[in-house]
PDB file of C-alpha atoms in Angstrom:
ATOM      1  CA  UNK A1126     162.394  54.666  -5.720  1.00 73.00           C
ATOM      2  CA  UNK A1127     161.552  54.083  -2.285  1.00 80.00           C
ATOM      3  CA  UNK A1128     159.215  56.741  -2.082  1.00 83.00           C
ATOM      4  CA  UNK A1129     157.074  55.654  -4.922  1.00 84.00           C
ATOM      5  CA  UNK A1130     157.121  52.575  -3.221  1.00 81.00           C
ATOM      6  CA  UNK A1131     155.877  53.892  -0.248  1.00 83.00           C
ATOM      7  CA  UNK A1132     153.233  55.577  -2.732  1.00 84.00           C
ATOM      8  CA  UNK A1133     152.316  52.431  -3.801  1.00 84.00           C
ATOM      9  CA  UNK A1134     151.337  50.664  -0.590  1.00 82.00           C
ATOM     10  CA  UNK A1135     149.897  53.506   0.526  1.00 82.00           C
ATOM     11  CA  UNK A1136     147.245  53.645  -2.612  1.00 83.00           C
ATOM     12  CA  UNK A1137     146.744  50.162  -1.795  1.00 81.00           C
ATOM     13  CA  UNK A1138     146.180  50.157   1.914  1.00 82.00           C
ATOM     14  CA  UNK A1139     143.507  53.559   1.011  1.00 81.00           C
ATOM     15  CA  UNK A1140     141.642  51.194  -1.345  1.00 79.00           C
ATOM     16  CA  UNK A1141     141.554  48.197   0.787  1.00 76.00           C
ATOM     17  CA  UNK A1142     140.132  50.486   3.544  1.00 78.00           C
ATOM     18  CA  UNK A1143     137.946  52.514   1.800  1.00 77.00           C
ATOM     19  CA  UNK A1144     134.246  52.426   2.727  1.00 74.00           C
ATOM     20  CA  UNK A1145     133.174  53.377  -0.737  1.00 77.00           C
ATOM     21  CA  UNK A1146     132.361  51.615  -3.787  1.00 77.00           C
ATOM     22  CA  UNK A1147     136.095  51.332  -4.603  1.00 73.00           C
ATOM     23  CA  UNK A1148     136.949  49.488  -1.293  1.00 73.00           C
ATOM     24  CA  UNK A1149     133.406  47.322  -2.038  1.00 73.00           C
ATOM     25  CA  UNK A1150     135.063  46.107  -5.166  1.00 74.00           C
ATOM     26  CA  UNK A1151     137.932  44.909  -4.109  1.00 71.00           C
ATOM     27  CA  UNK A1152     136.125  42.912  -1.449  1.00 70.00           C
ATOM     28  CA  UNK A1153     134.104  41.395  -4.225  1.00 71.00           C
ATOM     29  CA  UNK A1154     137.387  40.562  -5.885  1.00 68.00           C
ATOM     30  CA  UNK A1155     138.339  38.775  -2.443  1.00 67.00           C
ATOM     31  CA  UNK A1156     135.436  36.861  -2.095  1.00 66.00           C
ATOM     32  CA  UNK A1157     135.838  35.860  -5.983  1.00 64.00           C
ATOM     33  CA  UNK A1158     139.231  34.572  -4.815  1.00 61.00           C
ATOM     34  CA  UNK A1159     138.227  32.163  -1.918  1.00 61.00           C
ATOM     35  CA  UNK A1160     135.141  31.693  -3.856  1.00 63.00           C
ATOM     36  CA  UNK A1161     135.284  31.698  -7.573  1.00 63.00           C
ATOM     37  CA  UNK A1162     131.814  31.767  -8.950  1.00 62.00           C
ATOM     38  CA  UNK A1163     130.983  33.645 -12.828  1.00 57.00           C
ATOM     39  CA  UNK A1164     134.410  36.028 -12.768  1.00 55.00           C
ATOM     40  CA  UNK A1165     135.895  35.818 -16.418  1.00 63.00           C
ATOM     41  CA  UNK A1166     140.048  35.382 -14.646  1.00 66.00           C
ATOM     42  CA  UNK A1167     141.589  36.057 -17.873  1.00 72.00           C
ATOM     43  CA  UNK A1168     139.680  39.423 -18.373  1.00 71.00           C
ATOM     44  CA  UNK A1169     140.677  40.402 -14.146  1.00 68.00           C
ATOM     45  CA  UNK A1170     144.208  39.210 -14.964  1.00 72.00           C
ATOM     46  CA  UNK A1171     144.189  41.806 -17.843  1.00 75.00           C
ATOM     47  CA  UNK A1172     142.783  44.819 -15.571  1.00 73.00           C
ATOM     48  CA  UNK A1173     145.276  44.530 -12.834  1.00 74.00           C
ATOM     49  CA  UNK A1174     148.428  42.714 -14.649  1.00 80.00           C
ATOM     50  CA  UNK A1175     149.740  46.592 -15.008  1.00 83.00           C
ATOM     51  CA  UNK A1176     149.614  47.115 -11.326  1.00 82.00           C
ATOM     52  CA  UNK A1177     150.912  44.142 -10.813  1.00 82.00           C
ATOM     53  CA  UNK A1178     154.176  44.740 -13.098  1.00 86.00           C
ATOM     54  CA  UNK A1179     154.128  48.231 -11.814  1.00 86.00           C
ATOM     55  CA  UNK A1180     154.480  46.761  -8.152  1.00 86.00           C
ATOM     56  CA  UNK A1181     157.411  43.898  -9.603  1.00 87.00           C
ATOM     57  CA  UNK A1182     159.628  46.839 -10.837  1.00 89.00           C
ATOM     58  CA  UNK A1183     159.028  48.956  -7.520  1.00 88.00           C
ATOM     59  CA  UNK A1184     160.383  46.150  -5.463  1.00 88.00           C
ATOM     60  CA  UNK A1185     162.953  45.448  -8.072  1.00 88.00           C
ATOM     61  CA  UNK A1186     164.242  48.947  -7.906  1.00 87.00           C
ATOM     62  CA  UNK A1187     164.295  48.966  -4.358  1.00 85.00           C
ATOM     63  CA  UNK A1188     165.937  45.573  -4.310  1.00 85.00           C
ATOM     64  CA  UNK A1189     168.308  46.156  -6.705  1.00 82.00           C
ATOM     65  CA  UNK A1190     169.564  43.593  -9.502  1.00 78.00           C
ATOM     66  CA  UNK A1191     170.911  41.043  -7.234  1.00 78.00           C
ATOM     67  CA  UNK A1192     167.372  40.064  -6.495  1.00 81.00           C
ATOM     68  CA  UNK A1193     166.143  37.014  -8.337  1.00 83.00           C
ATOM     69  CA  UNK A1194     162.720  36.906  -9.661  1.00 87.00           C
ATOM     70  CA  UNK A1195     161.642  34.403  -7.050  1.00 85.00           C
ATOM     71  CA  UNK A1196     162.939  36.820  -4.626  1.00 84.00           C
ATOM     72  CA  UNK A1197     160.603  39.902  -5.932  1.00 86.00           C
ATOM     73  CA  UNK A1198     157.654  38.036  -6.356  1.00 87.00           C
ATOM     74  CA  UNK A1199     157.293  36.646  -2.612  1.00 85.00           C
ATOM     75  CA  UNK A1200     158.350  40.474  -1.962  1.00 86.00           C
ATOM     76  CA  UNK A1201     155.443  41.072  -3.992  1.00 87.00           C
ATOM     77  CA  UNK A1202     153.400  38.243  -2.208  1.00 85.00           C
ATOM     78  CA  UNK A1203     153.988  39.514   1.237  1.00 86.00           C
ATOM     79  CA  UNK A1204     153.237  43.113   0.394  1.00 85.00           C
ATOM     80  CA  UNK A1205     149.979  42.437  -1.098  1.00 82.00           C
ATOM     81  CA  UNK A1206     148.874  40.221   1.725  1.00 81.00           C
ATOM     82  CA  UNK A1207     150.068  43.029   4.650  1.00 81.00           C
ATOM     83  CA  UNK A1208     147.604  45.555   2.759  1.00 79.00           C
ATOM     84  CA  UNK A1209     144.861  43.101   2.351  1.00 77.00           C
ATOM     85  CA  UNK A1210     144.462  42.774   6.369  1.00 79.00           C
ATOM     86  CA  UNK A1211     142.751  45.889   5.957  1.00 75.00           C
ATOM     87  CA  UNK A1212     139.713  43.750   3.721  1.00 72.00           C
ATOM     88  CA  UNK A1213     140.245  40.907   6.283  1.00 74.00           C
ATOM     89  CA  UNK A1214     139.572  42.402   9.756  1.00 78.00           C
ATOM     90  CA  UNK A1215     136.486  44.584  10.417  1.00 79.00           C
ATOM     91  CA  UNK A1216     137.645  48.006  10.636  1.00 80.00           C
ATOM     92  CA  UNK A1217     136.424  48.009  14.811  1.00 84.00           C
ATOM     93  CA  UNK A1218     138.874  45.321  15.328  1.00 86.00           C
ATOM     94  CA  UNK A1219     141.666  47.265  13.342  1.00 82.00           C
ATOM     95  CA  UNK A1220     140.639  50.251  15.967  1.00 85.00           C
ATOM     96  CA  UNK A1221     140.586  47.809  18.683  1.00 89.00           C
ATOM     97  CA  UNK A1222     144.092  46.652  18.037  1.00 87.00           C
ATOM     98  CA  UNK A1223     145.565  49.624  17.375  1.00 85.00           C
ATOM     99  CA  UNK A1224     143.507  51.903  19.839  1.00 90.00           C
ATOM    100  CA  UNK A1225     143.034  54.385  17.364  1.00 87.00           C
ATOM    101  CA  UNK A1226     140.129  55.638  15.004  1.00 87.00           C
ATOM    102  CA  UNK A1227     140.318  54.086  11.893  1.00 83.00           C
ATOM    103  CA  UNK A1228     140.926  57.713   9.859  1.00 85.00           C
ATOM    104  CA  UNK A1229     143.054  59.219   7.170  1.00 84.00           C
ATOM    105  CA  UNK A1230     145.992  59.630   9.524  1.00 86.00           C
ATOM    106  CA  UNK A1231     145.645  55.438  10.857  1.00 84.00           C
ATOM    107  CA  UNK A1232     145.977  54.862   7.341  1.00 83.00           C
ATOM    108  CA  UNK A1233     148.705  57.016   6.316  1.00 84.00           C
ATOM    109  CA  UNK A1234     150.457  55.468   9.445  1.00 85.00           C
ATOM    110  CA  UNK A1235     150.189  52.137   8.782  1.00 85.00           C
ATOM    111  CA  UNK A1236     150.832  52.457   5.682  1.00 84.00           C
ATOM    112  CA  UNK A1237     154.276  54.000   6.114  1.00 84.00           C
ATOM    113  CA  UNK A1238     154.905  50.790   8.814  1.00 85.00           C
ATOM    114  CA  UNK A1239     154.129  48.282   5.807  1.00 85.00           C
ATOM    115  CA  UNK A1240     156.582  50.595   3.783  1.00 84.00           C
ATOM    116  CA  UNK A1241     159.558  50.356   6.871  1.00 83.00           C
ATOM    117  CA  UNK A1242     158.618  46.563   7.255  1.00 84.00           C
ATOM    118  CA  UNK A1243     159.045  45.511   3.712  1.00 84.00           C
ATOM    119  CA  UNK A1244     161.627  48.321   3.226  1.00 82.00           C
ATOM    120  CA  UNK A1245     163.511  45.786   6.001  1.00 82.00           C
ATOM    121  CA  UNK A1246     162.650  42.381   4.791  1.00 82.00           C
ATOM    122  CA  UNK A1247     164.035  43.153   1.052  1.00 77.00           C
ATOM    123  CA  UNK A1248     167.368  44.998   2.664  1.00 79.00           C
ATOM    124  CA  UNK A1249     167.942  42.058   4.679  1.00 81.00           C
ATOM    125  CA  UNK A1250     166.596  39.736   1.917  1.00 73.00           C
ATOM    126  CA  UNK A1251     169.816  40.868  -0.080  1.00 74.00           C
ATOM    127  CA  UNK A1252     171.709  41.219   2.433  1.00 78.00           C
ATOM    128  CA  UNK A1253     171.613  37.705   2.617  1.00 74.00           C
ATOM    129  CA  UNK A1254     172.311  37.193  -0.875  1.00 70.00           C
ATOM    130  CA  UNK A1255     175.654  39.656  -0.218  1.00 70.00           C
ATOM    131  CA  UNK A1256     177.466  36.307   0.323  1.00 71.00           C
ATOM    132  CA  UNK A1257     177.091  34.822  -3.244  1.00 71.00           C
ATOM    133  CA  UNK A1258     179.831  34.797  -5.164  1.00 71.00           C
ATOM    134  CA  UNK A1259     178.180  37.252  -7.500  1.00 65.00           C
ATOM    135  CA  UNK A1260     179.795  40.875  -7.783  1.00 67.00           C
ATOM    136  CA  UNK A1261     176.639  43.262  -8.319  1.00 65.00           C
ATOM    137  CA  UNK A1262     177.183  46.935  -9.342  1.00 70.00           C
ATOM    138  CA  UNK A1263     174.576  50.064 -10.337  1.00 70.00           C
ATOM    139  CA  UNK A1264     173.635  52.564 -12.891  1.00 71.00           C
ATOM    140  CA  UNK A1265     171.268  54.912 -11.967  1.00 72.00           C
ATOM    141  CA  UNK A1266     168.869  56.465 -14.358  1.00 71.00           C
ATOM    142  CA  UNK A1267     169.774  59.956 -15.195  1.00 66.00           C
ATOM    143  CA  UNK A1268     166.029  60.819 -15.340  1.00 62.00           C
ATOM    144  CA  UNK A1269     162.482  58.954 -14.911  1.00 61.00           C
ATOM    145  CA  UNK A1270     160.659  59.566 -16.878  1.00 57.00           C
ATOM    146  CA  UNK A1271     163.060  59.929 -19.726  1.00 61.00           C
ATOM    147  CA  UNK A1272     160.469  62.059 -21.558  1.00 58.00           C
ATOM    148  CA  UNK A1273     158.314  64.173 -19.416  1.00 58.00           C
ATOM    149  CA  UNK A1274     154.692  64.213 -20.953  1.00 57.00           C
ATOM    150  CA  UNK A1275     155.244  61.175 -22.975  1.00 56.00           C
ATOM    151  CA  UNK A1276     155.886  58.181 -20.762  1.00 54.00           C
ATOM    152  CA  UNK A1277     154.184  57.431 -16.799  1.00 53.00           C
ATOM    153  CA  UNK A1278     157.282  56.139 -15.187  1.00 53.00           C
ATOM    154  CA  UNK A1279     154.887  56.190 -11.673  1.00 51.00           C
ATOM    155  CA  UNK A1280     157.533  58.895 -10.087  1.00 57.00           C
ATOM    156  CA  UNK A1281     160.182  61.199 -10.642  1.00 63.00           C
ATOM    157  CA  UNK A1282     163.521  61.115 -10.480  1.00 65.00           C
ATOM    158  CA  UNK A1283     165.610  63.857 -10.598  1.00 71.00           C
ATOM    159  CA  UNK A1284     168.981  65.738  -9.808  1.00 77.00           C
ATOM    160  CA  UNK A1285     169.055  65.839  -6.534  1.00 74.00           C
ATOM    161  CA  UNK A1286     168.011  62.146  -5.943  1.00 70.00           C
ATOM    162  CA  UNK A1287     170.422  61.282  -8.419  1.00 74.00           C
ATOM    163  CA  UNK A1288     172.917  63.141  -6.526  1.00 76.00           C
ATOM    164  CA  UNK A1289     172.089  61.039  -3.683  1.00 73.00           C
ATOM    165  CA  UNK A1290     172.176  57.557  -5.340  1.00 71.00           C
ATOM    166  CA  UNK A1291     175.394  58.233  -7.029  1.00 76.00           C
ATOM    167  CA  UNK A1292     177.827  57.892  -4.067  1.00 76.00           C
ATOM    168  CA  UNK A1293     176.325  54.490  -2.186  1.00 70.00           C
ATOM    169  CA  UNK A1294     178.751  51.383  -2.377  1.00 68.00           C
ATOM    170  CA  UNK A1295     178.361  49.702  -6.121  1.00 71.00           C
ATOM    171  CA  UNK A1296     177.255  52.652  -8.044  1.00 73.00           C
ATOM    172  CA  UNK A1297     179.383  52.814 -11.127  1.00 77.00           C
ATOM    173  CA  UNK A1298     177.666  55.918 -12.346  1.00 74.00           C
ATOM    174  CA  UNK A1299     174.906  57.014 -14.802  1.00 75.00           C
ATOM    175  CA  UNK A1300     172.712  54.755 -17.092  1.00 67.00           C
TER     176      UNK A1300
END
């Protein structure tokens, strides 16, 4: 799971930097958002309301189900706004600050940091929440997607990371 998270940020941080007509829409969509002029929000909710469920169970899975729903969505929150400097700042001042050409490597880099930074933040987040006098256990999936051709989980699991999962504290076995 954490690896299509990283996946995740990473198509996010590419779109927020691209040059391109992709990148050019989502500054419109910024500007709408400090500036709402003619855009229809029930019809933009609609377009992105799958990637924005697709990001809530990411963080869930990575969180675990000791994380309330308040908890995941200012996970959510914070994620979004770390990949949206990249709309923010002009990319010369990203350079500048990071004395490196903004490239495809700059952005594969930072967007591995985000993944490590929010990675940290929602370990320590329930780490926190360790404390409660709540006993939280696991099942991990025995496959994702459950039926290959049929379903877009947004990654793969398989044997081997299920043979991983299975002996971490709290894992009761297979769901």
């Amino acid at each position: 799971s954490e690896e299509r998270f990283r996946n995740r940020i990473y198509a996010m941080v590419r779109k927020f930097c691209d040059a391109g007509k992709k990148g050019q829409f989502i500054r419109m969509y910024l500007m709408e958002l400090t500036h709402p002029v003619a855009l229809n929000h029930e019809k933009w909710r609609k377009l992105f309301e799958p990637r924005h469920l697709y990001l809530l169970q990411l963080i869930r899975d990575v969180a675990g189900p000791g994380a309330t729903e308040e908890d995941v969505r200012c996970c959510e929150l914070s994620i979004i706004n770390l990949c949206r400097g990249f709309l923010i700042l002009n990319p010369s001042d990203v350079e500048f600050m990071l004395q490196q050409p903004m490239n495809d490597s700059l952005i594969d880099k930072m967007a591995d940091h985000i993944t490590r930074f929010s990675l940290a933040g929602i370990r320590a987040m329930m780490a926190a929440s360790a404390h409660i006098p709540l006993k939280v256990e696991y099942l991990i999936s025995s496959s994702v997607p459950s039926a290959a051709g049929l379903e877009t989980a947004g990654g793969e699991i398989g044997p081997d990371d299920v043979a991983a999962l299975l002996p971490l504290p709290h894992v009761l076995g297979l769901a």
